[in-house]
Structures are given as structure tokens and as C-alpha cells.
GROMACS .gro file of C-alpha atoms in nm:
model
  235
    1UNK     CA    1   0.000   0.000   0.000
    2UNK     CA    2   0.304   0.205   0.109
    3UNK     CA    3   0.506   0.167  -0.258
    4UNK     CA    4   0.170   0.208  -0.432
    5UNK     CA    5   0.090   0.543  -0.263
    6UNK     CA    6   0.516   0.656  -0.301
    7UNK     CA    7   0.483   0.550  -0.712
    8UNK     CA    8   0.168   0.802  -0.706
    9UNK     CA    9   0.349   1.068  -0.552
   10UNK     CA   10   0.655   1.040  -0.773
   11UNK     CA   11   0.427   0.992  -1.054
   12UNK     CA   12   0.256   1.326  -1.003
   13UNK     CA   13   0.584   1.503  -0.900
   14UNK     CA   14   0.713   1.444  -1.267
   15UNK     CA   15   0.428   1.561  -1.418
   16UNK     CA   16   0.449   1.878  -1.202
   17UNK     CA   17   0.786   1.907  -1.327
   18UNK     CA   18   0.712   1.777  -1.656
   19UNK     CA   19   0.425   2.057  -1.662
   20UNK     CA   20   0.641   2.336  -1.541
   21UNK     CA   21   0.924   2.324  -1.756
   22UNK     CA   22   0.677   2.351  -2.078
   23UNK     CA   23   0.544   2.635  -1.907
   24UNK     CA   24   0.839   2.784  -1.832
   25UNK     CA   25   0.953   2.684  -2.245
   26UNK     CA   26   0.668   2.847  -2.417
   27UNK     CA   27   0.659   3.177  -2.178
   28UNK     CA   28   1.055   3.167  -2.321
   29UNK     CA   29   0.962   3.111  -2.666
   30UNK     CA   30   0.733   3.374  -2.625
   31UNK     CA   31   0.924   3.632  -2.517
   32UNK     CA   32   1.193   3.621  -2.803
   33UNK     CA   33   0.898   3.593  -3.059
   34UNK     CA   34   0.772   3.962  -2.889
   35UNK     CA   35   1.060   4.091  -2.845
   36UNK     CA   36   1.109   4.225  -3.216
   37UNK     CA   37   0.776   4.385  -3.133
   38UNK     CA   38   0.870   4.509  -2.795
   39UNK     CA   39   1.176   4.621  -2.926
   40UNK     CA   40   1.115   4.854  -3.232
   41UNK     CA   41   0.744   4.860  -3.218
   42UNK     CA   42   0.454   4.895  -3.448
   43UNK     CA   43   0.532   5.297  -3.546
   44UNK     CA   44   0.783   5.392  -3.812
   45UNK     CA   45   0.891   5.812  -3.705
   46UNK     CA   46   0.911   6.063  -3.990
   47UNK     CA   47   1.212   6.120  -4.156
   48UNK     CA   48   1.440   6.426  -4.019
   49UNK     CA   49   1.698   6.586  -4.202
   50UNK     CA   50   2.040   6.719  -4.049
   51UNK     CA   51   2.209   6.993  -4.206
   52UNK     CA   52   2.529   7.194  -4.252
   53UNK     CA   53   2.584   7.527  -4.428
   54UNK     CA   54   2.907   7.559  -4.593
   55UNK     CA   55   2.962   7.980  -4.642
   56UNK     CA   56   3.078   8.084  -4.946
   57UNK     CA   57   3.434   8.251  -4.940
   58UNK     CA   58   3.562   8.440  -5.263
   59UNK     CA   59   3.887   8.661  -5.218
   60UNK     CA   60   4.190   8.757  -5.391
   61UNK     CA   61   4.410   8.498  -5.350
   62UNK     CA   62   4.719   8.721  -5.540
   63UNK     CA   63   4.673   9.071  -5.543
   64UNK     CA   64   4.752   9.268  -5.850
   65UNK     CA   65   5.098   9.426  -5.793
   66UNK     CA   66   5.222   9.822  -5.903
   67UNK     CA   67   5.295   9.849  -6.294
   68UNK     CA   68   5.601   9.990  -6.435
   69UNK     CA   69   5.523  10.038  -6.773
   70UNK     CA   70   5.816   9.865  -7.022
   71UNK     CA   71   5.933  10.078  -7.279
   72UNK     CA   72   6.094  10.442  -7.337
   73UNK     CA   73   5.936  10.699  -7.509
   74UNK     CA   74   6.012  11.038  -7.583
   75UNK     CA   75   5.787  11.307  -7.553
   76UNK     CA   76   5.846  11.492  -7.914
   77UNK     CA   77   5.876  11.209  -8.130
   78UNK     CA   78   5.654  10.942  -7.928
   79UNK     CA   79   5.679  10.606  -7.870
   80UNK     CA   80   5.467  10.296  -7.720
   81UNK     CA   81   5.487  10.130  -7.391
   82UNK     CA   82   5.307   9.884  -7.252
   83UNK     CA   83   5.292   9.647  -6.898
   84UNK     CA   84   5.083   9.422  -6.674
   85UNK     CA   85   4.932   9.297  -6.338
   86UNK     CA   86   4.784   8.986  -6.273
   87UNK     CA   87   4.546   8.856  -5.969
   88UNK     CA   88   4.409   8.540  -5.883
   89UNK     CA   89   4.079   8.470  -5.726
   90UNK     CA   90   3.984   8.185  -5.554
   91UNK     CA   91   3.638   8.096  -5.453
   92UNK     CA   92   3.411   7.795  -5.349
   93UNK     CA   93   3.073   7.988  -5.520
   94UNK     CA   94   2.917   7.719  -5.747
   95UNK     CA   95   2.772   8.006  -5.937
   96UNK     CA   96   3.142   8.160  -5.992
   97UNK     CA   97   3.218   8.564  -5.917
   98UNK     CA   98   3.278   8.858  -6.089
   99UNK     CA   99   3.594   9.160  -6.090
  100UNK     CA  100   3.524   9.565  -6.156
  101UNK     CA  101   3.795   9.792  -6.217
  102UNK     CA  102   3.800  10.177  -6.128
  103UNK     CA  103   4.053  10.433  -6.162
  104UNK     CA  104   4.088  10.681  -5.897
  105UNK     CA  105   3.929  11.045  -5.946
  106UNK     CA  106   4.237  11.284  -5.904
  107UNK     CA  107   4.049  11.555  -5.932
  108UNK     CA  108   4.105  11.607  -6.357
  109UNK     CA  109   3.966  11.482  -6.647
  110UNK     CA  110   4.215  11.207  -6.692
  111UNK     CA  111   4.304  10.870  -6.505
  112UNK     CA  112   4.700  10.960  -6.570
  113UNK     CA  113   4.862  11.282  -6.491
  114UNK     CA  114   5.214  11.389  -6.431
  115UNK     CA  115   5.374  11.362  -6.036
  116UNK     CA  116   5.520  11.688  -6.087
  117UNK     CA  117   5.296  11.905  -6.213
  118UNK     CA  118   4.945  11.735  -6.259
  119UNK     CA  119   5.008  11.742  -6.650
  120UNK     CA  120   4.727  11.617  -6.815
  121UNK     CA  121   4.876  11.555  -7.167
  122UNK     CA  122   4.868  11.142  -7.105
  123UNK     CA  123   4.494  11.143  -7.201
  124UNK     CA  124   4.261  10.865  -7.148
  125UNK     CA  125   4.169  10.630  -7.466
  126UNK     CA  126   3.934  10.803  -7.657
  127UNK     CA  127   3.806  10.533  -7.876
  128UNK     CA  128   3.532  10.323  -7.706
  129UNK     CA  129   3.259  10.184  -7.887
  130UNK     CA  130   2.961  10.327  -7.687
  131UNK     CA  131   3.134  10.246  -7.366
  132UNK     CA  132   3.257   9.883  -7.453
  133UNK     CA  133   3.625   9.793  -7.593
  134UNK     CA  134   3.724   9.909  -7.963
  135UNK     CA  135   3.882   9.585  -8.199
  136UNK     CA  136   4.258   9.739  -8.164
  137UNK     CA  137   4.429  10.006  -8.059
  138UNK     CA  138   4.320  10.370  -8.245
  139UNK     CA  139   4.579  10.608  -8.228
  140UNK     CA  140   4.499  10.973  -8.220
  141UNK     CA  141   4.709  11.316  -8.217
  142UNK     CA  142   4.727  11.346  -7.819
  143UNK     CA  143   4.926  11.059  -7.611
  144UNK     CA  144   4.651  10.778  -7.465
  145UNK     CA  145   4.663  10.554  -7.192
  146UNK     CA  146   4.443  10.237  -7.218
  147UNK     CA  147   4.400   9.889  -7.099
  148UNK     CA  148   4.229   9.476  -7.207
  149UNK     CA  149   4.220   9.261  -7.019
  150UNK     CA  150   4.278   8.855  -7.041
  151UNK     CA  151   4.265   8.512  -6.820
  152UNK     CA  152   4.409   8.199  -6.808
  153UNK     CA  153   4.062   8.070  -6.889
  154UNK     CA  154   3.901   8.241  -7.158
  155UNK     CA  155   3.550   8.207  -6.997
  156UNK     CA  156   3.653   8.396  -6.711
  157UNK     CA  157   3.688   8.750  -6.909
  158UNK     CA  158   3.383   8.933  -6.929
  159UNK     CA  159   3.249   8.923  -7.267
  160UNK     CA  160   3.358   9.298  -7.328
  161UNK     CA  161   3.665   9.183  -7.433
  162UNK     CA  162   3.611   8.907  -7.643
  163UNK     CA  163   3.572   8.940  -8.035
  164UNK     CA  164   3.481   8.769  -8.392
  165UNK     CA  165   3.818   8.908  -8.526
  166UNK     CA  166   3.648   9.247  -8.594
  167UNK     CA  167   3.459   9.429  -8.301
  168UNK     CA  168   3.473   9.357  -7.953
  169UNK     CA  169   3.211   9.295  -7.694
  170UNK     CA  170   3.100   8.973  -7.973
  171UNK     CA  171   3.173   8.616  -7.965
  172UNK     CA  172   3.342   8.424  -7.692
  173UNK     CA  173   3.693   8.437  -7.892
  174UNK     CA  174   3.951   8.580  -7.663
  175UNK     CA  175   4.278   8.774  -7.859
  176UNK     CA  176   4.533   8.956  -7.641
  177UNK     CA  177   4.564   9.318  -7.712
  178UNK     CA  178   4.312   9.351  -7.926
  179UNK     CA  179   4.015   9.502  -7.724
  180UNK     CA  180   4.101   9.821  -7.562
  181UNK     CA  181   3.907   9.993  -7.313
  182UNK     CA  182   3.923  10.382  -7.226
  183UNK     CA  183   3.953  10.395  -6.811
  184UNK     CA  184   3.719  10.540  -6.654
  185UNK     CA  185   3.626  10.644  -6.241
  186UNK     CA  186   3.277  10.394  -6.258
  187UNK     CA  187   3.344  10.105  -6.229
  188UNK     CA  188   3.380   9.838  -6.508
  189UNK     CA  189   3.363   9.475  -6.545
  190UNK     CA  190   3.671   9.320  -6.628
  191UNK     CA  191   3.624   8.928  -6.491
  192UNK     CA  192   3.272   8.750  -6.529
  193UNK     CA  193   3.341   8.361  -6.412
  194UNK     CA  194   3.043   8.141  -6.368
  195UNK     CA  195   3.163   7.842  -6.183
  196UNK     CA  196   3.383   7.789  -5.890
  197UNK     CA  197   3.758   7.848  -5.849
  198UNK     CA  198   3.870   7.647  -5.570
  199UNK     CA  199   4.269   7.606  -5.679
  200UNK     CA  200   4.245   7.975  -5.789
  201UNK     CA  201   4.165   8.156  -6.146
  202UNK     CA  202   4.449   8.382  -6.327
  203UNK     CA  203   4.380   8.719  -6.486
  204UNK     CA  204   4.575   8.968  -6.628
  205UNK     CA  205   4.507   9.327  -6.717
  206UNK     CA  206   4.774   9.493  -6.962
  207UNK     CA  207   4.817   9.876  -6.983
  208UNK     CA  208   4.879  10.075  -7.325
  209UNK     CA  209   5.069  10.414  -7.282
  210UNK     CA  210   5.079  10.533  -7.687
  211UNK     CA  211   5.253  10.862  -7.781
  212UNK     CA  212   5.248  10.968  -8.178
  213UNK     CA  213   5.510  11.170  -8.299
  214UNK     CA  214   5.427  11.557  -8.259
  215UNK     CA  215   5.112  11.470  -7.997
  216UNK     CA  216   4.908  11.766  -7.866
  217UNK     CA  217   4.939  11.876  -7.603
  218UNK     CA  218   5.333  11.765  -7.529
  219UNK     CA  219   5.354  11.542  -7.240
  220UNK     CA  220   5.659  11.731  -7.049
  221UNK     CA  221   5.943  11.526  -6.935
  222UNK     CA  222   5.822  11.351  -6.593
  223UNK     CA  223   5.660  11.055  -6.488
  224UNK     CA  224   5.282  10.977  -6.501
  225UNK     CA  225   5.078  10.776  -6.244
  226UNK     CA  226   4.739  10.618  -6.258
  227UNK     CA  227   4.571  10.471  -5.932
  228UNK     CA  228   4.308  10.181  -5.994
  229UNK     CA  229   4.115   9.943  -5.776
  230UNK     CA  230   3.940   9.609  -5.818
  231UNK     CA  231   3.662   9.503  -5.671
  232UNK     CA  232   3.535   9.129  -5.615
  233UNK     CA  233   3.206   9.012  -5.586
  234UNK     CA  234   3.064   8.699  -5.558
  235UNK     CA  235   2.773   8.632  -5.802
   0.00000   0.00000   0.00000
């Protein structure tokens, strides 16, 4: 009666056991099937952006340097001298920049007068085409000073001074001292880039001092300064 009544007791025991470990199995099973659920859940947020603003920096990255014009010329029987600057620009403006030029009002009529005396005999160019570049250099019976302007890339110039071999301010063709502009105290565009120049862009503006033989008024024996800036915008 004893063993019977022990075997019964065992024999429920195991199935306790038996019973609990299932239990204890499927509330396991269940957890790691919820857990994706628990986890992330059943809402998906709205996108969200993050952003950074990169400023746009466009500066001289040369400066144009003083000019001494090359070249000896005599104030009777005349002569031609020339000389140049350049500047670089660099800037990180996708939609490029642009460079004006103005000569400094000294109080007279012309951009170039003497040190000395103020002499005003170096006149200014006197051959514009309504305010653009002429197609070469016209001489005339006074003494001019005049300047064109080039780059390294031919884009970069402002269309004023490119040509179709026979007027300026046409075409997208690019000659060097051909188009010759008169200078002037407003400011003119001289660089019109449309893209960026993150390594730097070269340009060079070259300066025409022409005296004919006999010019009137006589430019006296001294030497002549001009004073011009540059300005630089971004576009």
C-alpha cells in the first residue's frame, strides 16, 4: 500500500515538473517571438533631415601688384609702352564671381597725370565703342593711356573683351591686345566667371601708354601715375 501510494506521488511530481518546464519553455519562446515587437514597435517616425551650411568665401588669393610700364618713349617724337598685373581669385561659389575695375578720381579729367605738375597731356583712350572695348588700338594726335584685359581661362573674361576678329564685346573668342578699353572712375567689369575656383583663377590686365610723334598737347618730361582698384564680388 506504502510503494503504491510513493509510485503516485513520484508519478505526479514528474508531471508537475514535466508541466512546469513547458510552461516555463513556451513563456521563453514567447518572449523572443515579442521581443522584435517590444523592441522597435509597431510605429515607423518621420524622416528628419540634419544639415550643414558651408559659407561661401571668394577673395583675392594674389593681389595685383604696381605696374612699371616697359618701354621708353620720348615726348616729341613718341613712342609705345606697354605692362601688366595679374590677380588670382579663388572661390568655393558654385555660381562663380565677378571683378570691376576703377581708376581713382584725381580731381582732372584724366586717369593719368604727371607727379610733378598734374600734366594732363597722357589722355585717357578716346576710342570706345559706346562704352565697350574698340577691336585694336586707335591712335589719335594726343598721347593715350588704355588697358584689355585677359585670363588663363578664356570664360573667365567678361564678354567685353572678347571678339569675332572684328569688333569687340561679340563672340566668346579671346585675342590679347586687341580690345582696348578707355579707363574710366565707374566702375567696369573686367572678370565674369560662372563656376567655382577652388585652386584659384588667373587674370591679367595689360596697360597701353601710346605717344604719336608731334602729340598735342606735349607730355613734359616727368613721370605719369594712374591709381586703380578692383573690386570682387561673388555672383
Amino acid at each position: 500500500m506504502i510503494n503504491r501510494t510513493q509510485t503516485h506521488y513520484k508519478r505526479s511530481a514528474l508531471y508537475a515538473l514535466t508541466a512546469t518546464g513547458t510552461i516555463v519553455t513556451l513563456l521563453c519562446a514567447s518572449f523572443f517571438l515579442a521581443e522584435p515587437m517590444i523592441s522597435y514597435g509597431d510605429e515607423v517616425a518621420p524622416d528628419f533631415r540634419i544639415r550643414q551650411t558651408i559659407t561661401d568665401e571668394t577673395s583675392f588669393l594674389v593681389y595685383p601688384s604696381n605696374v612699371t610700364m616697359a618701354g621708353s618713349i620720348s615726348g616729341v617724337t613718341g613712342g609705345n609702352a606697354t605692362g601688366t598685373t595679374d590677380f588670382v581669385v579663388q572661390s568655393n561659389n558654385s555660381t562663380g564671381y565677378y571683378v570691376e575695375i576703377a581708376f581713382e578720381n584725381n580731381g582732372t579729367p584724366e586717369a593719368m597725370i604727371g607727379d610733378n605738375d598734374a600734366s594732363e597731356a597722357l589722355r585717357d583712350y578716346s576710342s570706345d565703342v559706346g562704352g565697350e572695348p574698340s577691336f585694336g588700338f586707335t591712335a589719335s594726335t594726343a598721347a593715350q593711356f588704355a588697358y584689355t584685359v585677359t585670363s588663363a581661362t578664356i570664360g573667365d573674361t567678361d564678354p567685353s573683351f572678347h571678339n569675332n576678329g572684328a569688333v569687340c564685346n561679340n563672340d566668346t573668342s579671346e585675342t590679347a591686345e586687341t580690345c582696348w578699353k578707355s579707363p574710366a572712375t565707374t566702375a567696369f567689369r573686367i572678370v565674369d566667371r560662372t563656376t567655382s575656383a577652388v585652386t584659384g583663377a588667373t587674370s591679367t590686365i595689360q596697360f597701353k601708354v601710346n605717344v604719336p610723334s608731334g602729340a598735342l598737347p606735349v607730355p613734359t618730361a616727368q613721370t605719369y601715375t594712374a591709381t586703380a582698384t578692383l573690386s570682387l564680388f561673388a555672383q
